[in-house]
Short mmCIF file of C-alpha atoms (C1' of nucleotides) in Angstrom, two decimals:
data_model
loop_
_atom_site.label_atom_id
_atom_site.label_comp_id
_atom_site.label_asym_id
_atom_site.label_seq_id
_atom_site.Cartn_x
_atom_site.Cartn_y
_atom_site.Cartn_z
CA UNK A 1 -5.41 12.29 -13.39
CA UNK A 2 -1.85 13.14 -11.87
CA UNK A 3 -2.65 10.82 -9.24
CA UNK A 4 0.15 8.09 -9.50
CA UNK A 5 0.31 5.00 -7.66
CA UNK A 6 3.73 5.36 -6.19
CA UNK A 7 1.46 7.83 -3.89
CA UNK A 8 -0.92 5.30 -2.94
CA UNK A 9 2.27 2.55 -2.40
CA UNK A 10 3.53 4.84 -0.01
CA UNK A 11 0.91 5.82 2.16
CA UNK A 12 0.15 2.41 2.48
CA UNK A 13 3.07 2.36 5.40
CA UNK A 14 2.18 3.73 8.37
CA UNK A 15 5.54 5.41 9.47
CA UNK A 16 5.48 7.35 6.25
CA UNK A 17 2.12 8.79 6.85
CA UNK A 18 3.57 9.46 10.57
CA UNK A 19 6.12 11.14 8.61
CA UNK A 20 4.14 13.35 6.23
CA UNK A 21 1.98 14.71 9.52
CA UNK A 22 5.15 15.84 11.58
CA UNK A 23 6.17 17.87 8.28
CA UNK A 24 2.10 19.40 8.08
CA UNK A 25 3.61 22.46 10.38
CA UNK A 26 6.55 22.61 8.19
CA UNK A 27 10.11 21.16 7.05
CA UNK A 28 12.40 18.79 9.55
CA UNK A 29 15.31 17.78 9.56
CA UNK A 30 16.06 14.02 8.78
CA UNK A 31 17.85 13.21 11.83
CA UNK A 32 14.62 15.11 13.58
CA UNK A 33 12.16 12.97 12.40
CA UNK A 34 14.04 10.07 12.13
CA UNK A 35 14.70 9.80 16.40
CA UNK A 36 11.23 10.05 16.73
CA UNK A 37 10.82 6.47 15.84
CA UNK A 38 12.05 3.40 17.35
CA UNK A 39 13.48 2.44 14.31
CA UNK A 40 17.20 2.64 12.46
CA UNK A 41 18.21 5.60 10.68
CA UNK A 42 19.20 3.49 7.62
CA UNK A 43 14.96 2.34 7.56
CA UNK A 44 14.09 5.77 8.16
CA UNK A 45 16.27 6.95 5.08
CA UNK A 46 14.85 4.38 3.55
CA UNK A 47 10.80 5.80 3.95
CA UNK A 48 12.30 9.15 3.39
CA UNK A 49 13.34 8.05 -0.33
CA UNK A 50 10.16 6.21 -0.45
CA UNK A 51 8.08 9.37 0.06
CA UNK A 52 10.45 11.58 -2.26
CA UNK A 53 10.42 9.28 -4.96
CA UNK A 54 6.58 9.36 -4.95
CA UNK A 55 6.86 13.07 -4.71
CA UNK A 56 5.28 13.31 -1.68
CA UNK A 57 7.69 15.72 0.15
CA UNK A 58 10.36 17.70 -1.14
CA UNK A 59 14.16 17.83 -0.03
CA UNK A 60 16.93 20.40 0.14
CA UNK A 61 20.37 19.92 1.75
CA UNK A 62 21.42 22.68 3.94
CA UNK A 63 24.94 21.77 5.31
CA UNK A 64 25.79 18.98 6.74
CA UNK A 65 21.69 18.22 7.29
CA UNK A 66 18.65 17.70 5.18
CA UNK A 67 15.31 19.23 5.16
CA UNK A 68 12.37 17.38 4.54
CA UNK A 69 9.00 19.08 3.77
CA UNK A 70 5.78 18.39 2.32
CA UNK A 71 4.71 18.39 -1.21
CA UNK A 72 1.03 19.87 -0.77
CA UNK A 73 0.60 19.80 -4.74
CA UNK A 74 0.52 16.00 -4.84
CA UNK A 75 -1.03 15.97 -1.55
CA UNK A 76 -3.76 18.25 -3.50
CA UNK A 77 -4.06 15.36 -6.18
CA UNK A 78 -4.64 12.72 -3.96
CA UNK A 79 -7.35 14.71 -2.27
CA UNK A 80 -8.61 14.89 -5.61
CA UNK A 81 -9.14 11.91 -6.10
CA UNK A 82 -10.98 10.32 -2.84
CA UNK A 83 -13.19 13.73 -3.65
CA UNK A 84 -13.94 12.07 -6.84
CA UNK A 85 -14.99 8.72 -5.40
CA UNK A 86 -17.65 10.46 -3.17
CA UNK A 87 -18.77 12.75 -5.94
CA UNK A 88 -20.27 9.62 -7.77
CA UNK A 89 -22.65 11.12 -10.44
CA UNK A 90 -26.07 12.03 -8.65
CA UNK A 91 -27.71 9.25 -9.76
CA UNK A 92 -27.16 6.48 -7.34
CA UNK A 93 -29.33 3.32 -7.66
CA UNK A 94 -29.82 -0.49 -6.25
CA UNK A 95 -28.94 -2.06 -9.75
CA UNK A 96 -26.18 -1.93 -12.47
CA UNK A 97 -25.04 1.56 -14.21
CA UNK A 98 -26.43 1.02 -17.92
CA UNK A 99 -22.73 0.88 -19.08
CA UNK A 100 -19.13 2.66 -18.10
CA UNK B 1 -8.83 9.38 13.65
CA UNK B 2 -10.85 6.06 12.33
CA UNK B 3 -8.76 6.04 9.18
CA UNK B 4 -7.27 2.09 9.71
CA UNK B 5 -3.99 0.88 7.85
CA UNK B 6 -5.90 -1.68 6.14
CA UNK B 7 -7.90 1.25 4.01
CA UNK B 8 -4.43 2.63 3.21
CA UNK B 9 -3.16 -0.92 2.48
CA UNK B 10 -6.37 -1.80 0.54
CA UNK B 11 -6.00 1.48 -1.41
CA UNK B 12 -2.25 0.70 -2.65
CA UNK B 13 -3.52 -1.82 -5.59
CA UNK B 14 -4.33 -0.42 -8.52
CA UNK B 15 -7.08 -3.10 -9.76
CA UNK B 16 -8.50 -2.20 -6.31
CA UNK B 17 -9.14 1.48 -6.88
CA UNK B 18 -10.32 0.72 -9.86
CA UNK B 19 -13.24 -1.08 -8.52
CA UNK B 20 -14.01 1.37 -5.95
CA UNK B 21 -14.46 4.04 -9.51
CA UNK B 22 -16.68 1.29 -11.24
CA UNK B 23 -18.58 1.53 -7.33
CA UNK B 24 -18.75 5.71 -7.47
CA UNK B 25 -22.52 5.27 -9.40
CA UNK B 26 -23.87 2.29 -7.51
CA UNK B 27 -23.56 -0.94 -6.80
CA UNK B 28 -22.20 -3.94 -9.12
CA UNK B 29 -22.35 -7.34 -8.72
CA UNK B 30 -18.96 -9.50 -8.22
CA UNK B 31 -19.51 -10.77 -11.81
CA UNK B 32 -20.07 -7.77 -13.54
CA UNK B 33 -16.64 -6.22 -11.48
CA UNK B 34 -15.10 -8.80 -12.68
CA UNK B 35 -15.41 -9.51 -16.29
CA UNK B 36 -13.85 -5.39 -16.52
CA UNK B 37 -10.44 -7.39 -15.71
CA UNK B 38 -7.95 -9.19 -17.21
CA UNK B 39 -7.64 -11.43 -14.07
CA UNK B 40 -9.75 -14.59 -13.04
CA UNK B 41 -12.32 -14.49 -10.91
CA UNK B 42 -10.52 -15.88 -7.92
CA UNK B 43 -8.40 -13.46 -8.20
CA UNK B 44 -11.13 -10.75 -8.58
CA UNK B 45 -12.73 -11.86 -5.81
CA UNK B 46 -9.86 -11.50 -3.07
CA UNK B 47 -9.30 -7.96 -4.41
CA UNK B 48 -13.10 -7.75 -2.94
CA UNK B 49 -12.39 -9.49 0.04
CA UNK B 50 -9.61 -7.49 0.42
CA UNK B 51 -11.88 -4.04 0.22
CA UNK B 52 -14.70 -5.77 2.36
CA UNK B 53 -12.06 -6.29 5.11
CA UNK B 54 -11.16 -2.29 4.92
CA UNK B 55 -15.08 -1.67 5.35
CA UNK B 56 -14.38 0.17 2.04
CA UNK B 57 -17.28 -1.64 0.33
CA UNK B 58 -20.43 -3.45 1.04
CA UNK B 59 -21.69 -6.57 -0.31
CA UNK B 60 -25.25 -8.10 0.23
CA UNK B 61 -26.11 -11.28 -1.18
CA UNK B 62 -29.53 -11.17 -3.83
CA UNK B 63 -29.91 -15.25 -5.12
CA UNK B 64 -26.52 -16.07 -6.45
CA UNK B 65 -25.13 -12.77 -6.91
CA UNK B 66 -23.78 -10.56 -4.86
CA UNK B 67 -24.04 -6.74 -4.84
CA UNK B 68 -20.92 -4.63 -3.88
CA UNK B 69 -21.43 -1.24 -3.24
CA UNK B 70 -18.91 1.82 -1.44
CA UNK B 71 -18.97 2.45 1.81
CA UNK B 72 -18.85 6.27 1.69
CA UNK B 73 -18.38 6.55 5.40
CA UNK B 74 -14.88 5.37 5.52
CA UNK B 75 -14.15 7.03 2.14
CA UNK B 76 -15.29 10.16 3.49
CA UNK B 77 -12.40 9.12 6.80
CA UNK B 78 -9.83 8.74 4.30
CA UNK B 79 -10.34 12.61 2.75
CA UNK B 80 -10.69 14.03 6.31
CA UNK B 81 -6.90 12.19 6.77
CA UNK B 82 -5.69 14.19 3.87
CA UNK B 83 -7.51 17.40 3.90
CA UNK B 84 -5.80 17.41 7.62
CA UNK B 85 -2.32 16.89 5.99
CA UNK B 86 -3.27 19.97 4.16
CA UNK B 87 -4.73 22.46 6.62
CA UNK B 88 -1.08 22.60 8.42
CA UNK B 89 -1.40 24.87 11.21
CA UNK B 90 -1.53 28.17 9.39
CA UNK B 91 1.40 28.81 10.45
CA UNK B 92 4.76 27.07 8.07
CA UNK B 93 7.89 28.18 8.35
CA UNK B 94 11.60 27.20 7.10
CA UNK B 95 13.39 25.24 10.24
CA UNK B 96 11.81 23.07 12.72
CA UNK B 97 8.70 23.74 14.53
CA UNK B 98 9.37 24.28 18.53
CA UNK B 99 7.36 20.51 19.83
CA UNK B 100 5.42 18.08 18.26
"C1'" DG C 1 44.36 16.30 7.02
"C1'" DA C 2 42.32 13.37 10.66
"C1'" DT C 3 38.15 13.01 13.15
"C1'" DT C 4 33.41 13.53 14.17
"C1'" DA C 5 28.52 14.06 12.71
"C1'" DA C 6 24.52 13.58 9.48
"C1'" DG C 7 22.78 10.91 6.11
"C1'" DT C 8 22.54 7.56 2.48
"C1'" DT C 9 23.71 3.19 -0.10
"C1'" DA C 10 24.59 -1.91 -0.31
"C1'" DG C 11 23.38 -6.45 0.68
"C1'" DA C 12 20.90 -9.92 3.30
"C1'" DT C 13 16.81 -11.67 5.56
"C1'" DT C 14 12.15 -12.23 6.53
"C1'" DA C 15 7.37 -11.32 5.89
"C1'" DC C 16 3.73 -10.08 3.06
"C1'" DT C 17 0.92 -9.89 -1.26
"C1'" DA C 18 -0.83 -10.63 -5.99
"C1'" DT C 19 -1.85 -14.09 -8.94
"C1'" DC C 20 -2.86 -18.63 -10.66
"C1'" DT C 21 -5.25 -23.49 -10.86
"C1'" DA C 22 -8.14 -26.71 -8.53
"C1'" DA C 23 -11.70 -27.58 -5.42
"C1'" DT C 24 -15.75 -26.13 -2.88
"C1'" DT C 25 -20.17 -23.69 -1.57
"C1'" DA C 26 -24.68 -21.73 -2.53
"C1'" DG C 27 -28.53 -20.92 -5.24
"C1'" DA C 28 -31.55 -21.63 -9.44
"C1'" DT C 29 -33.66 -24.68 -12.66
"C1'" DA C 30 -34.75 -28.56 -15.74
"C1'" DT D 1 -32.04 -34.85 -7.67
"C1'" DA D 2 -28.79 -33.82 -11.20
"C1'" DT D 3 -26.89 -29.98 -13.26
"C1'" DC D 4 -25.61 -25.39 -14.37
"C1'" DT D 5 -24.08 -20.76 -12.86
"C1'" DA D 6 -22.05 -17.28 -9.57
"C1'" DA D 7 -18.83 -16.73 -6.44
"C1'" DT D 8 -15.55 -17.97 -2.83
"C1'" DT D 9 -11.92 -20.81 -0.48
"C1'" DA D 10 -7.52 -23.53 -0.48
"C1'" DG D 11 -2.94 -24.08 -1.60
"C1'" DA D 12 1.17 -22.95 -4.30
"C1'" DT D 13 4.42 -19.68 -6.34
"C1'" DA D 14 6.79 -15.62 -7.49
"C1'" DG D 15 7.56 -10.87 -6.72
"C1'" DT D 16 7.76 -6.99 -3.54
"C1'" DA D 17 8.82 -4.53 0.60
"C1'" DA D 18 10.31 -3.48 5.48
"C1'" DT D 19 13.96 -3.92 8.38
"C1'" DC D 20 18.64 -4.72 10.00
"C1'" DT D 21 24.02 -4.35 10.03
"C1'" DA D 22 28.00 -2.77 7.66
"C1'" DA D 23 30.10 0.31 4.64
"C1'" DC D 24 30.30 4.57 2.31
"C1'" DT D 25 29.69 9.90 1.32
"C1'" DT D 26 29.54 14.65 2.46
"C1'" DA D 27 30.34 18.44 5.33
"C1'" DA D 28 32.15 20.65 9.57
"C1'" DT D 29 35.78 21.17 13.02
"C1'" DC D 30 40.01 20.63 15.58
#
DNA sequence: GATTAAGTTAGATTACTATCTAATTAGATA
DNA sequence: TATCTAATTAGATAGTAATCTAACTTAATC
């Protein structure tokens, strides 16, 4: 499994999964996303690196701006993987698995 | 959306997702978690406090043991948050969408 | 080339979290 | 009822993480 747990770590903030749904429609610039928040520009650079480091979103400098946009691949992975936890194996029971 | 922080935050451990895997085929009892671990059990158990608190799991008491089991309902919230990341809005570009 | 604008990096602070040992609760059994 | 087992609760500690201000970098413009 791809899935990594930097992934997990980041979702686990809520401005950075605020973040990944204003880039669902497409790439933003970091100064657009980050005056959406009541929050400095340093923190919000700070969730951006965050997310990239995870691989989350991607990042491309155009200028004097950047563009932030999201990674669907590892978003892909993650879905993946909560998929997984619901697939269990067709055999649910009251009791203990016979081994694992 | 019902997907909470604290399923996010309860998702960002490691040892934690681990136990929601052993869950995927049934239930388990606190014990039998937590022998799979190189942890002690106190430390097991607020991992499972931890998950109970997300309404990830269940737990239902039978003598001295208890039974954990997953909570597919808010498992199944947590893929409709990402399959939403995913489904955009059909319509991505390069450069910033018009409102938000 | 000095200045402005967009963004990040550095360093400090505060709050949260994972883990441990020790103590406690709840149930089963001799 | 004394004791053994399963599990949690309490309290302490160490590591991590979110946020801020100040300083720096990179690019555009006058």
């Amino acid at each position: 499994m791809t899935t990594d747990n930097k992934a997990f770590k980041a979702l686990s903030d809520p401005t950075r999964r605020e973040i990944l749904g204003l880039l669902r429609h497409g790439e933003r610039t970091a100064g657009d996303l980050a005056e959406r928040f009541e929050m400095t520009k340093p923190s919000m650079s700070h969730h951006f690196a965050v997310l990239k480091n995870a691989d989350l979103i991607t990042s491309r400098r155009d200028g004097q701006q950047i563009w932030y946009g999201l990674n669907t691949t590892v978003v892909q992975d993650l879905m993946a993987w909560v998929m997984d936890l619901l697939r269990g194996d067709g055999k649910k029971r009251k009791g203990p698995p016979k081994e694992d």
